[in-house]
Short mmCIF file of C-alpha atoms in Angstrom, two decimals:
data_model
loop_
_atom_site.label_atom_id
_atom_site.label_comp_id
_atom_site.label_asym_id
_atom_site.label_seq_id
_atom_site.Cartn_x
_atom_site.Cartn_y
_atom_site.Cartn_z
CA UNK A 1 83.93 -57.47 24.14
CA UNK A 2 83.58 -57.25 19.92
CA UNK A 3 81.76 -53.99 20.69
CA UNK A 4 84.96 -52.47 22.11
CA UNK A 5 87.46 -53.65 19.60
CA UNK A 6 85.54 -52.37 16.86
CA UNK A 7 85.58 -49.13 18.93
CA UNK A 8 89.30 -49.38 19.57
CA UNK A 9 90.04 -50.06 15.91
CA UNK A 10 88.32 -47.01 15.13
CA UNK A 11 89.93 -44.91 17.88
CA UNK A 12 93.32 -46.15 15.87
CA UNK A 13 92.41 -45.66 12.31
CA UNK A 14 90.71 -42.28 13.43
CA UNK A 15 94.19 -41.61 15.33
CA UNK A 16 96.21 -42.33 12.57
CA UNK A 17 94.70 -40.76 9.87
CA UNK A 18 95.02 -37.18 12.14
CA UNK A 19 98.45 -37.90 11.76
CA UNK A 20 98.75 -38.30 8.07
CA UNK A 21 96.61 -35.47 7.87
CA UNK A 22 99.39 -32.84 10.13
CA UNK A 23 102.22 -34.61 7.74
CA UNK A 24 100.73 -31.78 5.51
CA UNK A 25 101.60 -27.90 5.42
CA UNK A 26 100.41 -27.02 2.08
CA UNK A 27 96.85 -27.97 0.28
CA UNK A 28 95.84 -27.58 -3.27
CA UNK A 29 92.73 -26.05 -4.10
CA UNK A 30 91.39 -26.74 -8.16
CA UNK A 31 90.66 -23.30 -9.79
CA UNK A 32 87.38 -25.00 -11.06
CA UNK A 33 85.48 -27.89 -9.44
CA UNK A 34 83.60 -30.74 -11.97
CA UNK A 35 80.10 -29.97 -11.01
CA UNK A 36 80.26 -26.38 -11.53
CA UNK A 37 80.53 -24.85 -15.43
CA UNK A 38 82.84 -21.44 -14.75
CA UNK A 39 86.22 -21.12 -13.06
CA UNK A 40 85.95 -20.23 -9.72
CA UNK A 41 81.90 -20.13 -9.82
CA UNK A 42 80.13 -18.78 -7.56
CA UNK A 43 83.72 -17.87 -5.52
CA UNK A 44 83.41 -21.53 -4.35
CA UNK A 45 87.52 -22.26 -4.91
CA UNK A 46 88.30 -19.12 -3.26
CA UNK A 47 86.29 -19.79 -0.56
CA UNK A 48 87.10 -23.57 -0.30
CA UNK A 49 91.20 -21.75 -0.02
CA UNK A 50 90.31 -19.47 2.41
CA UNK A 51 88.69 -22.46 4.77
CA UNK A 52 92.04 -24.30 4.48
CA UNK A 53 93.95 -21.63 5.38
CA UNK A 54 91.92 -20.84 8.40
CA UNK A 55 92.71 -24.79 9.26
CA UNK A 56 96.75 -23.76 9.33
CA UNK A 57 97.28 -25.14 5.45
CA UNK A 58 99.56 -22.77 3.05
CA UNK A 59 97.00 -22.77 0.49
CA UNK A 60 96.88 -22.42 -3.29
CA UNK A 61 94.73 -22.71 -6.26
CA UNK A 62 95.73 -24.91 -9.17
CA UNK A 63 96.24 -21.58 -11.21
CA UNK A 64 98.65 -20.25 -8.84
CA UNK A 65 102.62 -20.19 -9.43
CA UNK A 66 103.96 -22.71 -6.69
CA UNK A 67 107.01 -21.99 -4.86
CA UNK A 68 109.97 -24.64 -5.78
CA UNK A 69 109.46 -26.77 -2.33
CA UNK A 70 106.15 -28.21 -4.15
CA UNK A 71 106.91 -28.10 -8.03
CA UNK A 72 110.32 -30.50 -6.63
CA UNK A 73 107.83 -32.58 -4.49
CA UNK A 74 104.49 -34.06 -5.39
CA UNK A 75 103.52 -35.55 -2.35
CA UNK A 76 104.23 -32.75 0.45
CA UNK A 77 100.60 -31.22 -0.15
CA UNK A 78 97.35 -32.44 0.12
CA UNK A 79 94.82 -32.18 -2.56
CA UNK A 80 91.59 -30.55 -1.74
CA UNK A 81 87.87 -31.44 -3.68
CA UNK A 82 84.06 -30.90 -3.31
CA UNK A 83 81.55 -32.72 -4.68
CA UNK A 84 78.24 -32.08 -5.18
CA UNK A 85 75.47 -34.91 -4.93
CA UNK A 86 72.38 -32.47 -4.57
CA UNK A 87 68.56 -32.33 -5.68
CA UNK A 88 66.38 -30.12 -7.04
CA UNK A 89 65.36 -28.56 -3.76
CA UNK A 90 68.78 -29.45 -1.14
CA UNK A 91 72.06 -28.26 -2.54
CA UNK A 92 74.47 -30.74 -1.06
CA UNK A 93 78.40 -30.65 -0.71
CA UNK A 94 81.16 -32.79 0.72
CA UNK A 95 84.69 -31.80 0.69
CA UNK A 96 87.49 -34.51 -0.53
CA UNK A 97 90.90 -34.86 1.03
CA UNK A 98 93.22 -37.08 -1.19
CA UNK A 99 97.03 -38.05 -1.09
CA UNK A 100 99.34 -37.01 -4.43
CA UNK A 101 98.70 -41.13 -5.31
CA UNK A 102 94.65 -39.82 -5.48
CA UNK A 103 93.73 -41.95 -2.55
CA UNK A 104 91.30 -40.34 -0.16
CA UNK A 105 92.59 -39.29 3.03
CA UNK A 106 89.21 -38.20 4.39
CA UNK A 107 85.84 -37.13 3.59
CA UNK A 108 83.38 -34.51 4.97
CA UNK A 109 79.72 -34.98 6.24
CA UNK A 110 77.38 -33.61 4.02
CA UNK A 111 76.63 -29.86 3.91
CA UNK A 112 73.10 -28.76 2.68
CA UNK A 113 71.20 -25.41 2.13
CA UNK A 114 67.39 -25.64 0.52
CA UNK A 115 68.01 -21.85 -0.52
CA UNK A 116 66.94 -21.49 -3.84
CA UNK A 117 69.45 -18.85 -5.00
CA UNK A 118 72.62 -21.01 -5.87
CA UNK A 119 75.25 -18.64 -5.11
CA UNK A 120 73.69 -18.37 -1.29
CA UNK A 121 73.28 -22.33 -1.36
CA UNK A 122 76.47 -23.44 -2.69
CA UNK A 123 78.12 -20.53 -0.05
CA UNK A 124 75.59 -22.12 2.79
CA UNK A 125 76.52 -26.01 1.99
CA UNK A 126 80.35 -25.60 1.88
CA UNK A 127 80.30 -23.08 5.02
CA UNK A 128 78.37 -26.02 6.71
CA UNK A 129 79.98 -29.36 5.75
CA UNK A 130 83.29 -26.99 6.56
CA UNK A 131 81.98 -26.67 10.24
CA UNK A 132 81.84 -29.89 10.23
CA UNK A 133 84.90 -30.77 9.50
CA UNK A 134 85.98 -32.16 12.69
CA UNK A 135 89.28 -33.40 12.02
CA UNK A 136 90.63 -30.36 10.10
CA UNK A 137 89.79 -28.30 13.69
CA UNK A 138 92.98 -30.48 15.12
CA UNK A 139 95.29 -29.93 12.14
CA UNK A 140 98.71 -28.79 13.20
CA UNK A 141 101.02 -29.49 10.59
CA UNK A 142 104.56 -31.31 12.12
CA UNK A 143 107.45 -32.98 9.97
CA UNK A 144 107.62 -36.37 9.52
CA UNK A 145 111.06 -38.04 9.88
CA UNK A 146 109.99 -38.79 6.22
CA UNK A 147 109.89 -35.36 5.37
CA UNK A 148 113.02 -34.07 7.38
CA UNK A 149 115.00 -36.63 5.10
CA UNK A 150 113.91 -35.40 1.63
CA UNK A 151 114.24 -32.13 3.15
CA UNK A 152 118.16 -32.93 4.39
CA UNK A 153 118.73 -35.06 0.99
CA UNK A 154 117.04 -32.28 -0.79
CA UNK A 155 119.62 -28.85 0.63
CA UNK A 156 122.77 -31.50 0.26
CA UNK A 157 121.85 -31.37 -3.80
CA UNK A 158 120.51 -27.79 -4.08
CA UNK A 159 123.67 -25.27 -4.70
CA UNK A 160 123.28 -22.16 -2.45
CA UNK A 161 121.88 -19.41 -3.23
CA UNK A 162 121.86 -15.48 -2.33
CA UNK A 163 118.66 -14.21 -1.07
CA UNK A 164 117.39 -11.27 -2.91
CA UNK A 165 115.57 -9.13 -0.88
CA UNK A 166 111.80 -9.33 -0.50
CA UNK A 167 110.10 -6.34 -1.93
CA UNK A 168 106.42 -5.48 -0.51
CA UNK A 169 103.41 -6.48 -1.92
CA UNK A 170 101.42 -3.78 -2.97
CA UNK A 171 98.37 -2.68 -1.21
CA UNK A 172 95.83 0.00 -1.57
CA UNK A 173 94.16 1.39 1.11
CA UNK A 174 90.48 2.58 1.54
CA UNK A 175 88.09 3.82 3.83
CA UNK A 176 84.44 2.37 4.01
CA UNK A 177 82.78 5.73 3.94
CA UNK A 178 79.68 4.37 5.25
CA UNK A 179 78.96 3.03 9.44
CA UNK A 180 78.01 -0.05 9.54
CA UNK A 181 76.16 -1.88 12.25
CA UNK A 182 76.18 -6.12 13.13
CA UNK A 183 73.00 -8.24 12.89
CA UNK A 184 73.76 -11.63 14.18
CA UNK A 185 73.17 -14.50 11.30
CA UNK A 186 70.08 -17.05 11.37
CA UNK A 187 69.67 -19.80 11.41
CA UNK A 188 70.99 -22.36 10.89
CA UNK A 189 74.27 -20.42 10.98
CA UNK A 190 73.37 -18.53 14.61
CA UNK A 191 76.30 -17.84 16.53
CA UNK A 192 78.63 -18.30 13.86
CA UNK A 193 79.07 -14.55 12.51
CA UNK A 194 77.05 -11.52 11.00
CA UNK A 195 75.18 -9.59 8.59
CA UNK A 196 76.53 -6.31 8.19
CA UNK A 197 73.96 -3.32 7.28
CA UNK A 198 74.35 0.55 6.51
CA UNK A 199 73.52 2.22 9.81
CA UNK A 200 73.08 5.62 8.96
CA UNK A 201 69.92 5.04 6.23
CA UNK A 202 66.07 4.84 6.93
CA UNK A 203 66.31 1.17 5.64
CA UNK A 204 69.44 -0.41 6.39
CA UNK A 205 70.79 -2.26 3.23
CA UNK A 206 72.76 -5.48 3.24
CA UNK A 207 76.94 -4.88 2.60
CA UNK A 208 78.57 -8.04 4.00
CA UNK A 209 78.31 -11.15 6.01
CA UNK A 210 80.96 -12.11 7.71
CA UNK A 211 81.82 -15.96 9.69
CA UNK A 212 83.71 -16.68 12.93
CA UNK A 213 87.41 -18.05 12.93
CA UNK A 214 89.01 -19.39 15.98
CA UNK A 215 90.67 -16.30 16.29
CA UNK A 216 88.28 -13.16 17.51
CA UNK A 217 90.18 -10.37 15.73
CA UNK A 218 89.53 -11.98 12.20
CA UNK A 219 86.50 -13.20 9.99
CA UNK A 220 85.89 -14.46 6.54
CA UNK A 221 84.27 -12.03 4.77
CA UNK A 222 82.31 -12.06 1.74
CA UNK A 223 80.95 -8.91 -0.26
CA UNK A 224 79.19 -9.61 -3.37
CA UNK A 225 81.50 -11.77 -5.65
CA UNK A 226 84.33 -10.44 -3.32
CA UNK A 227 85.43 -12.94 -1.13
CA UNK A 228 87.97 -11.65 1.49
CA UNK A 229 88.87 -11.69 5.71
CA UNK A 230 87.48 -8.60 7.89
CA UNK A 231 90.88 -8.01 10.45
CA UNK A 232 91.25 -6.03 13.56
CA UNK A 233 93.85 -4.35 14.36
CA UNK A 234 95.00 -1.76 16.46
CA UNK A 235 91.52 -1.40 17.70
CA UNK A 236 89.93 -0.81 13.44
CA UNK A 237 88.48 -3.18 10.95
CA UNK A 238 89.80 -4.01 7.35
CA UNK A 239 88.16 -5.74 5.10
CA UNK A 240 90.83 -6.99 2.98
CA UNK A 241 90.74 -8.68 -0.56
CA UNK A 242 92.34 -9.30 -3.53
CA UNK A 243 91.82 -7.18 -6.82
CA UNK A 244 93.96 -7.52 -9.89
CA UNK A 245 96.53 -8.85 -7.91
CA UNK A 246 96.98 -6.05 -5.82
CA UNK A 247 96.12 -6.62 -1.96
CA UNK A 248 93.18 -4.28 -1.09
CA UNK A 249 92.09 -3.03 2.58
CA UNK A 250 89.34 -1.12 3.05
CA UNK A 251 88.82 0.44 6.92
CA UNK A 252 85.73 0.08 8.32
CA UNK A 253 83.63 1.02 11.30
CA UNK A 254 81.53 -1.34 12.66
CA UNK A 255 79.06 0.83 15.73
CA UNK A 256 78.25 -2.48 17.67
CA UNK A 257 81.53 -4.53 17.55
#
């Protein structure tokens, strides 16, 4: 009988914390995390972003210009960290949910790679204690009555204002000159995206690798220090990326997808 109330008490706390967590829409990502020396090392931030926003969170990096809904209201976003706690030989990561009051809301299992190279190991460590990350797989953001009254208390105050409008965001387009052909990953990422090679050359050479989202027609993509999504649409693949703040998309052809 004390075996199932501790097991009920967990189904609760597990329960509710799922719902603090979808109380959220946006998430703040640091531009530079403590156990790394650079900003944005290694494309770690940018990667750690691009996760989130796969997990349905409007996500931003502390260097970013925030919209007035969060500079008016601490506590509407959820603060995202990783921490590092690796050896010599295991790089190991956990990712850190907090609350604007710094009180953690959740914490990852631990992600490891025993690559030596560290920009492959930190990549493999995050992509893996990310998989992991059961509870952000359920995240569906919904307003709290909390929320709907600073939101009501918040328009009464505001004067009204006349919407300028939006003008596009520039973009550049490219073609990928080169076919490229899909090797499935390794272990221990199998199943969970690709290697893409040059198809047309004697020995193909490595371009990309790219991982699985829930959604079939997109991946996150990473190309050197780029770090980016590969989209279909209308029946082509972009890889598309950010460069001097200007949105980038580059078409390619992928012979096996």
């Amino acid at each position: 009988m004390k075996k199932y109330s501790v097991l009920l008490l967990l189904l609760v706390f597990n329960f509710s914390l799922a719902q603090s967590i979808n109380d959220y829409k946006y998430a703040i990502v640091p531009s530079k995390f403590n156990f790394l020396k650079e900003t944005d090392q290694y494309r770690l931030n940018t990667l750690t972003k691009l996760f989130m926003e796969k997990y349905g969170f409007t996500t931003y990096l502390g260097t970013d210009v925030l919209p007035d809904e969060l500079v008016s209201n601490n506590c509407n976003k959820i603060y995202v960290d990783v921490i590092s706690s690796g050896s010599f030989l295991t790089t190991k990561l956990k990712i850190i949910l907090k609350d604007c009051k710094n009180t953690i809301l959740y914490t990852s299992s631990e992600g490891r790679s025993k690559v030596k190279e560290y920009k492959v190991a930190y990549n493999e460590a995050l992509r893996m204690a990310f998989d992991n990350f059961s509870i952000l797989k359920t995240h569906k953001f919904q307003l709290s009555e909390k929320s709907l009254e600073m939101i009501g208390e918040r328009s009464s105050q505001e004067p009204s204002k006349t919407e300028n409008p939006k003008t596009e965001e520039p973009k550049l387009d490219i073609t990928f000159s080169e076919p490229l052909f899909a090797k499935p990953l390794s272990q221990p990422f199998t199943g969970n995206g690709f290697q893409l090679l040059t198809h047309n050359t004697n020995i193909p050479q490595y371009v990309m690798t790219v991982y699985k989202t829930s959604s079939p027609d997109c991946y996150i993509a990473t190309e050197g220090n780029i770090s980016g999504v590969l989209l279909r649409k209308l029946g082509n693949w972009y890889f598309e990326y950010y460069k001097e703040n200007k949105l980038v998309s580059e078409q390619i052809l992928i012979v096996n997808f």
